[in-house]
Short mmCIF file of C-alpha atoms and ligand atoms in Angstrom, two decimals:
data_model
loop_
_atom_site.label_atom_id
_atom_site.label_comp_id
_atom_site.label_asym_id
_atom_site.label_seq_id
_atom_site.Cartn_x
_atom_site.Cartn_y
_atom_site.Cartn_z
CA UNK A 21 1.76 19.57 11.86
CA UNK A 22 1.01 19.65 8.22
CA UNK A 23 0.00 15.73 8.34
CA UNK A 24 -3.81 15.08 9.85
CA UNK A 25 -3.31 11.79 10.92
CA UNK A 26 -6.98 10.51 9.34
CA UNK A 27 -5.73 7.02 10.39
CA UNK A 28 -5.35 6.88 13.64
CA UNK A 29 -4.76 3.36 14.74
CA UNK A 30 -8.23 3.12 17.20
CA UNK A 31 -9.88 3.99 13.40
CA UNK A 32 -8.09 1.20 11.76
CA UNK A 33 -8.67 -0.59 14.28
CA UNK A 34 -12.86 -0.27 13.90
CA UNK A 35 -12.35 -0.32 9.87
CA UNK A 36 -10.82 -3.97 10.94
CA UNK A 37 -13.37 -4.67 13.94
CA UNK A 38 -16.16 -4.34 10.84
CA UNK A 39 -14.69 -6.48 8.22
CA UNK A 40 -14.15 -9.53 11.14
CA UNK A 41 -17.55 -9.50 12.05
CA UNK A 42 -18.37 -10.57 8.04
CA UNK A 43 -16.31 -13.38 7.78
CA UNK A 44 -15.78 -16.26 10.30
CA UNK A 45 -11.94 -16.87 9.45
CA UNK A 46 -8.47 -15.20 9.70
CA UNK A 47 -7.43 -14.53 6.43
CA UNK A 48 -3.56 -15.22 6.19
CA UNK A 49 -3.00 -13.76 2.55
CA UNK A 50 -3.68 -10.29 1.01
CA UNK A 51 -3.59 -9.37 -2.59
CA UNK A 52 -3.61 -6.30 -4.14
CA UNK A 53 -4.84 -6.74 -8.01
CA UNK A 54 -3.30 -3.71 -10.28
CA UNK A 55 -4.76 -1.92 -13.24
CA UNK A 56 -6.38 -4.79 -15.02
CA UNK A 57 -5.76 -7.78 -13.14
CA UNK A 58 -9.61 -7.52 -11.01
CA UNK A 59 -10.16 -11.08 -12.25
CA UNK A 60 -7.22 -12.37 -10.08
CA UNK A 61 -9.92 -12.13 -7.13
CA UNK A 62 -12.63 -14.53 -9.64
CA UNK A 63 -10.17 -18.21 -8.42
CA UNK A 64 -11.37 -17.40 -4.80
CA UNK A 65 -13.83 -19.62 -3.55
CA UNK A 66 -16.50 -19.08 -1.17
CA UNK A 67 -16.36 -15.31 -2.15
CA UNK A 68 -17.49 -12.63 0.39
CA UNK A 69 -17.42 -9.50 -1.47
CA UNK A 70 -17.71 -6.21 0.29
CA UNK A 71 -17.99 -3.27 -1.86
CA UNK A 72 -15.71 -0.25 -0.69
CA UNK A 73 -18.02 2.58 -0.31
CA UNK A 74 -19.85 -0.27 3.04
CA UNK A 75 -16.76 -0.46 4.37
CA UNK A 76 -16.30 2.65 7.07
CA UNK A 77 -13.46 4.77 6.98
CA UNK A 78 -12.78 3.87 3.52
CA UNK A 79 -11.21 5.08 0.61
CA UNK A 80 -13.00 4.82 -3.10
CA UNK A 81 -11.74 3.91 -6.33
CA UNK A 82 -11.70 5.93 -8.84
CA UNK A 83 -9.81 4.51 -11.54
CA UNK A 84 -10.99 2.49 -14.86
CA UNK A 85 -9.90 -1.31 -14.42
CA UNK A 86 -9.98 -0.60 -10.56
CA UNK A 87 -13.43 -1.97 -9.40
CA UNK A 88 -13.81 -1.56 -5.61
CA UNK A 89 -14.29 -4.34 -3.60
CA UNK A 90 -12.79 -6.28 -0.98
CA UNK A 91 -13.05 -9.87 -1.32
CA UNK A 92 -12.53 -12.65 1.14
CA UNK A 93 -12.70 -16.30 0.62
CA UNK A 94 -10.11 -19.31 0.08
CA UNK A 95 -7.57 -20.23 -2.62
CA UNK A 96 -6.54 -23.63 -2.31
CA UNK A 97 -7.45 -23.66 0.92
CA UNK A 98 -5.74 -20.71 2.25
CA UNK A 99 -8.02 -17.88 3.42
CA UNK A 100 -7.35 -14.78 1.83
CA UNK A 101 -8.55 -11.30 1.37
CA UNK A 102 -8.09 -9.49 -2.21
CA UNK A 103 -8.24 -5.32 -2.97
CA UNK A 104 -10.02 -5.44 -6.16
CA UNK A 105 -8.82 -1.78 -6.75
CA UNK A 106 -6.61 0.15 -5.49
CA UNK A 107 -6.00 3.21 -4.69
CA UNK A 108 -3.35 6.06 -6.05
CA UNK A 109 -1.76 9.49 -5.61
CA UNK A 110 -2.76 10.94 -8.20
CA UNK A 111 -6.77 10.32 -7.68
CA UNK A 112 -5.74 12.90 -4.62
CA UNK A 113 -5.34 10.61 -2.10
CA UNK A 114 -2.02 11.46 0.26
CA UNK A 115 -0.03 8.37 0.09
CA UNK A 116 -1.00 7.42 3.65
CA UNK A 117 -4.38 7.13 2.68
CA UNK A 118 -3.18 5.20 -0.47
CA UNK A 119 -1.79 2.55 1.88
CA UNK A 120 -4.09 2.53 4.71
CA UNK A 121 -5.70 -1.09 3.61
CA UNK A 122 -2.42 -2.82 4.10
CA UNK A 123 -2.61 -1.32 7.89
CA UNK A 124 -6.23 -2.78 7.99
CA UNK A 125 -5.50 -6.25 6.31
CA UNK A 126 -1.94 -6.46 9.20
CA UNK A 127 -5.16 -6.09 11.61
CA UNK A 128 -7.52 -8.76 10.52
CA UNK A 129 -4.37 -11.19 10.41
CA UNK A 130 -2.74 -11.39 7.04
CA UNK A 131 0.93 -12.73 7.37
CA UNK A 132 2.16 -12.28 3.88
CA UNK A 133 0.83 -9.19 1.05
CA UNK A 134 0.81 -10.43 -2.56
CA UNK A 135 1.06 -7.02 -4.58
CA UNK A 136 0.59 -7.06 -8.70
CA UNK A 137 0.73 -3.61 -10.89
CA UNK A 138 0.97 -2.85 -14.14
CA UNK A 139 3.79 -0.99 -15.21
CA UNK A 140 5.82 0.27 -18.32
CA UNK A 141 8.98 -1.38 -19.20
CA UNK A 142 11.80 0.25 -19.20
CA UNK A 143 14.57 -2.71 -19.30
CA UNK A 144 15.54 -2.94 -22.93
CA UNK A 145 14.99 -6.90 -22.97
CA UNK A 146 11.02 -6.64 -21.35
CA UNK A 147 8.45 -6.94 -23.54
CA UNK A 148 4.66 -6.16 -23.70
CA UNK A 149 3.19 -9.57 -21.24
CA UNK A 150 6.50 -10.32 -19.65
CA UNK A 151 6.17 -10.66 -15.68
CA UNK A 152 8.77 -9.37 -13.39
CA UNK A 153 9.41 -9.86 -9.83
CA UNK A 154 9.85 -7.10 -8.00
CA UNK A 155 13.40 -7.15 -6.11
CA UNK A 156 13.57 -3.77 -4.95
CA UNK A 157 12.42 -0.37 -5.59
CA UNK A 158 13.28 2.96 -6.10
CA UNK A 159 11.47 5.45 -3.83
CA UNK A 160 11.07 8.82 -5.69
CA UNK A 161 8.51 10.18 -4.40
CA UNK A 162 10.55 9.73 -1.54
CA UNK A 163 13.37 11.97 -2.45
CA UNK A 164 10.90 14.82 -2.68
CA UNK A 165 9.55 13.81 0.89
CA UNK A 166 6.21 12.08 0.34
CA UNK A 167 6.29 9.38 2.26
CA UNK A 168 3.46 7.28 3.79
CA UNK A 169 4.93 6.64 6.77
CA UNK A 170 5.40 10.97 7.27
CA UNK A 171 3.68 11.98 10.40
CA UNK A 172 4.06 11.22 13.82
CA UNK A 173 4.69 7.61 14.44
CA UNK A 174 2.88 4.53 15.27
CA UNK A 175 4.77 2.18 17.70
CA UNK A 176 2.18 0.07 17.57
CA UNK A 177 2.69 -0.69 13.29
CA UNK A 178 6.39 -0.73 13.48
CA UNK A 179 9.53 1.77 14.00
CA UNK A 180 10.19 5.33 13.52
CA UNK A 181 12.97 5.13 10.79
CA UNK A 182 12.39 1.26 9.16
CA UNK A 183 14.62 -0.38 7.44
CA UNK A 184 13.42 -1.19 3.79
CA UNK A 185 16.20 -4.17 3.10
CA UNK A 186 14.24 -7.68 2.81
CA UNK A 187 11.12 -6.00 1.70
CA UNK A 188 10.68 -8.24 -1.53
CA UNK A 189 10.79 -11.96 0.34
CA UNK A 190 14.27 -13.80 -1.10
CA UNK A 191 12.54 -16.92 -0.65
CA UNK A 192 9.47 -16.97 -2.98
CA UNK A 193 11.37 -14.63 -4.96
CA UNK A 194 13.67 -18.14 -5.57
CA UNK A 195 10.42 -20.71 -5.78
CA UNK A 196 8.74 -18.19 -7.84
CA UNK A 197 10.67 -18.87 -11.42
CA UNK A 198 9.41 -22.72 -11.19
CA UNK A 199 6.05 -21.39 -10.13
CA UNK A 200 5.90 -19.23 -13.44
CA UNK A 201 6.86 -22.28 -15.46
CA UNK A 202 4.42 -24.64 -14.80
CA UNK A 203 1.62 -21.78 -14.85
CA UNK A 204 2.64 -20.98 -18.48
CA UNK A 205 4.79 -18.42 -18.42
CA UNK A 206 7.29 -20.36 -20.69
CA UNK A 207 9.85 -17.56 -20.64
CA UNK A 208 9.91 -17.52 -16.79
CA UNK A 209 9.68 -14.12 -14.85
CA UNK A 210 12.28 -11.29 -14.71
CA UNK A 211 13.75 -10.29 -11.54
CA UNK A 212 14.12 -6.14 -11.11
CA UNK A 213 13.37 -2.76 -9.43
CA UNK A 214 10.27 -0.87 -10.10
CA UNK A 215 9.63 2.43 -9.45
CA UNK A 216 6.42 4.60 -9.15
CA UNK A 217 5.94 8.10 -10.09
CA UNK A 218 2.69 10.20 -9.01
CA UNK A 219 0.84 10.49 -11.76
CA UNK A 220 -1.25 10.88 -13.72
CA UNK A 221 1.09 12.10 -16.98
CA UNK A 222 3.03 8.90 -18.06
CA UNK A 223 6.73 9.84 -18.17
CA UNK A 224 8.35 12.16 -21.37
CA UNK A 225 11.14 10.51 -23.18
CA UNK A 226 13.63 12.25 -20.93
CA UNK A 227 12.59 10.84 -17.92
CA UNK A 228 12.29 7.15 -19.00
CA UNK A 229 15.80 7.55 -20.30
CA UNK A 230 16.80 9.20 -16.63
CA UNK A 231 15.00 5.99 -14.90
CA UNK A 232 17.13 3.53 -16.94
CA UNK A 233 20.06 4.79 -15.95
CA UNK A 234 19.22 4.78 -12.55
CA UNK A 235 18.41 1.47 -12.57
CA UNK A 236 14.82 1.28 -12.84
CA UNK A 237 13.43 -2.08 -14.65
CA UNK A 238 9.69 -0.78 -14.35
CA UNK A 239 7.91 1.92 -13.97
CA UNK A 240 4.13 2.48 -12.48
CA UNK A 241 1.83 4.74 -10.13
CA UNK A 242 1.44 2.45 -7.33
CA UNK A 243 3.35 -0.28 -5.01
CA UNK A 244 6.05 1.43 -3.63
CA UNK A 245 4.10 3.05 -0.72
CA UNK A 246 1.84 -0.17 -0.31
CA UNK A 247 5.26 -2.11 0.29
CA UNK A 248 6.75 0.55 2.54
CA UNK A 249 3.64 0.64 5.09
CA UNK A 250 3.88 -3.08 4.84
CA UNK A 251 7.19 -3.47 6.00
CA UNK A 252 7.03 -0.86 8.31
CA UNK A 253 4.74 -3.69 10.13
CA UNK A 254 6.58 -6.85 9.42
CA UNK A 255 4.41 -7.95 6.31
CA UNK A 256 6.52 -9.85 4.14
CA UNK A 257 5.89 -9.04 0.41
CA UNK A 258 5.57 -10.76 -2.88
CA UNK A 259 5.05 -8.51 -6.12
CA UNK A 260 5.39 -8.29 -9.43
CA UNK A 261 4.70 -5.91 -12.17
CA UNK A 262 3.36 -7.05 -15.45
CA UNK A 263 4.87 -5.37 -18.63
CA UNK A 264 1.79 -3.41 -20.48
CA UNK A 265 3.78 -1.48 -22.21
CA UNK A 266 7.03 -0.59 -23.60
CA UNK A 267 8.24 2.60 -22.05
CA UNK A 268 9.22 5.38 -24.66
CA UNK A 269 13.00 6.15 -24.76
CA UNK A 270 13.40 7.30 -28.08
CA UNK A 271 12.26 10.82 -30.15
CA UNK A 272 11.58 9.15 -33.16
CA UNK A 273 9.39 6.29 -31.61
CA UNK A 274 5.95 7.37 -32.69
CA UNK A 275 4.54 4.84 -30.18
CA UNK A 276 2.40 6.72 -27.32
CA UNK A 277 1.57 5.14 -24.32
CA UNK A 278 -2.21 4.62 -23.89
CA UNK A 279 -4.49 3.27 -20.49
CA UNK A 280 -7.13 0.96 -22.59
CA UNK A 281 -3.79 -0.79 -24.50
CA UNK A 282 -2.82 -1.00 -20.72
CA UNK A 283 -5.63 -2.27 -19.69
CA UNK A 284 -5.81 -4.81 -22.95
CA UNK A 285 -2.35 -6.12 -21.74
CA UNK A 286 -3.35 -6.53 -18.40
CA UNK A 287 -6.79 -8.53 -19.78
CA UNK A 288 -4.96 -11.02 -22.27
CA UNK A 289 -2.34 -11.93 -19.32
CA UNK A 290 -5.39 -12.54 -16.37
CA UNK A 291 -5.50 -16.56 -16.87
CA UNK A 292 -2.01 -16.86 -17.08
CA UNK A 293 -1.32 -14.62 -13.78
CA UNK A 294 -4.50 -15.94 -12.01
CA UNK A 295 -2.43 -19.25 -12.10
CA UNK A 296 0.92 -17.80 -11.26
CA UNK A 297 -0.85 -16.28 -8.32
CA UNK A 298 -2.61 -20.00 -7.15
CA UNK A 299 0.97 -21.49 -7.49
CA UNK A 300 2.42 -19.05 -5.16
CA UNK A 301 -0.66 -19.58 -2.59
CA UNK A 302 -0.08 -23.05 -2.84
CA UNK A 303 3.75 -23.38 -2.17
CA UNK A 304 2.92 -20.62 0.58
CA UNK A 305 0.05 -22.95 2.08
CA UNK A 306 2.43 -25.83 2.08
CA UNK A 307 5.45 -24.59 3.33
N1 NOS B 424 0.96 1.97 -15.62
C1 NOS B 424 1.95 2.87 -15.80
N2 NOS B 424 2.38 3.89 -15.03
C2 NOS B 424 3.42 4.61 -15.45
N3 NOS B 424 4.04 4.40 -16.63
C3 NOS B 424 3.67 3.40 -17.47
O1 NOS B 424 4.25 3.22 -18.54
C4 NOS B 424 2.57 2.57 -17.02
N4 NOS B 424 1.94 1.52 -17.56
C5 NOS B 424 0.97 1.16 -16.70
C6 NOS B 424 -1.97 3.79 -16.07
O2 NOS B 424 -2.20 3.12 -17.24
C7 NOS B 424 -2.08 2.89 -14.86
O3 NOS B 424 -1.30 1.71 -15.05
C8 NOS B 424 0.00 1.82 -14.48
C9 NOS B 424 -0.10 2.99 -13.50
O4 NOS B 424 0.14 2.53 -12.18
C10 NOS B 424 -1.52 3.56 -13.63
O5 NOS B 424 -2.34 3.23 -12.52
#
């Protein structure tokens, strides 16, 4: 086999084992905070933060904007554990390992995976700060075989051959656009399918103007796989990718696309998300 199964599901199972015997709760929420958005983690309360290179098996981020932490506490009242980083294919990580904290987080408890990224817009109406839901996604790096979920199976995570339908829950999907207006996103939120690329070249003209026709609403490095391991296991998922930047689909355009305006974007859209974020925790906590 050309897959070394690093994670094997008794190693998981001690990452997990480790991180319970820190904290004295169940946490019921994940979040994963994208390129950027580290300060969505700074509205938890009672903050346990465990730095990634303590925590055993482990992998390290590598990317500006990606601090590396894990940190546990409550958001209105809901206890919760947040990736403050991430990690991505193109730091050299196989995809598997890219995911593997969504395995560990199913194992302490979680029962819902709040995803963010930032991502290009490729949807002629987004603009730089717009939020969109994620509906669905297109699986690329799928059609060239990278997978997470490639490798022998684990029975004990969910099916050989999953289906990926339902991934994005319908239901906060619905709650989320009154959610978005009372945390000040005036405009509301779009609703679309993102799709992540390896990495680490942003895409030529030619390919942006491929992904549009295909479909594609948003483009990023990230997500896709996170979502796939998670509903491999039965994590529902809420995402959505915040517009940093307008993706290039025209020669003349002299506009480039650049990680610190990314990461700018990201920054001037934190308060406004951190709230978006709370809103959702709190209709999830209630209902
Ligand atoms: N990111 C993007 N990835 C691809 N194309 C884009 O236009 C884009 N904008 C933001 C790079 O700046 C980091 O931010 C995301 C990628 O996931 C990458 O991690």
């Amino acid at each position: 086999l050309e897959t070394n199964n690093e994670y094997s599901y008794e190693k998981l199972t001690q990452t997990a084992e480790y991180l319970k015997s820190l904290i004295s709760f169940t946490p019921q929420i994940g979040i994963i905070c994208g390129s950027g958005l580290g300060s969505l983690a700074d509205s938890i309360q009672q903050k346990i933060e465990v730095p990634y290179p303590q925590i055993p098996n482990f992998p390290q981020s590598t990317v500006k904007g990606h601090s590396g932490c894990l940190v546990f506490g409550y958001i209105a009242t809901v206890p919760l554990v947040c990736m403050k980083g991430r990690f991505h294919y193109y730091e050299g990580y196989p995809l598997e390992k890219c995911a593997m904290p969504v395995r560990v987080m199913k194992l302490l408890g979680i029962e819902l995976l709040i995803v963010t990224n930032a991502a290009g817009g490729l949807n002629p109406n987004y603009k730089v700060g717009d939020v969109m839901l994620i509906k669905d996604h297109v699986n690329l790096m799928g059609f060239a075989g990278c997978n997470p979920l490639r490798g022998p199976n684990e029975e004990r995570f969910g099916p050989r051959f999953p289906s990926m339908n339902g991934a994005y829950d319908p239901r906060l999907r619905a709650e989320a656009q009154k959610i978005a207006q009372g945390a000040g996103l005036a405009k509301g939120v779009h609703e679309g399918v993102y799709a992540c690329l390896g990495g680490p070249c942003y895409e030529t003209i030619a390919e942006n103007r491929l992904l549009r026709q295909l479909g594609v609403d948003t483009v990023g490095m990230s997500t896709v796989h996170e979502v796939i391991v998670a509903k491999h296991c039965g994590l529902p998922v809420f995402a959505f990718s915040l517009v940093t930047n307008e993706s290039v689909c025209d020669y003349e355009s002299k506009v480039e696309p650049k990680h610190d305006e990314v990461i700018d974007a990201a920054k001037s859209m934190e308060a406004v998300l951190q709230k978006f974020v709370q809103g959702i925790i709190e209709f999830v906590a209630k209902n």
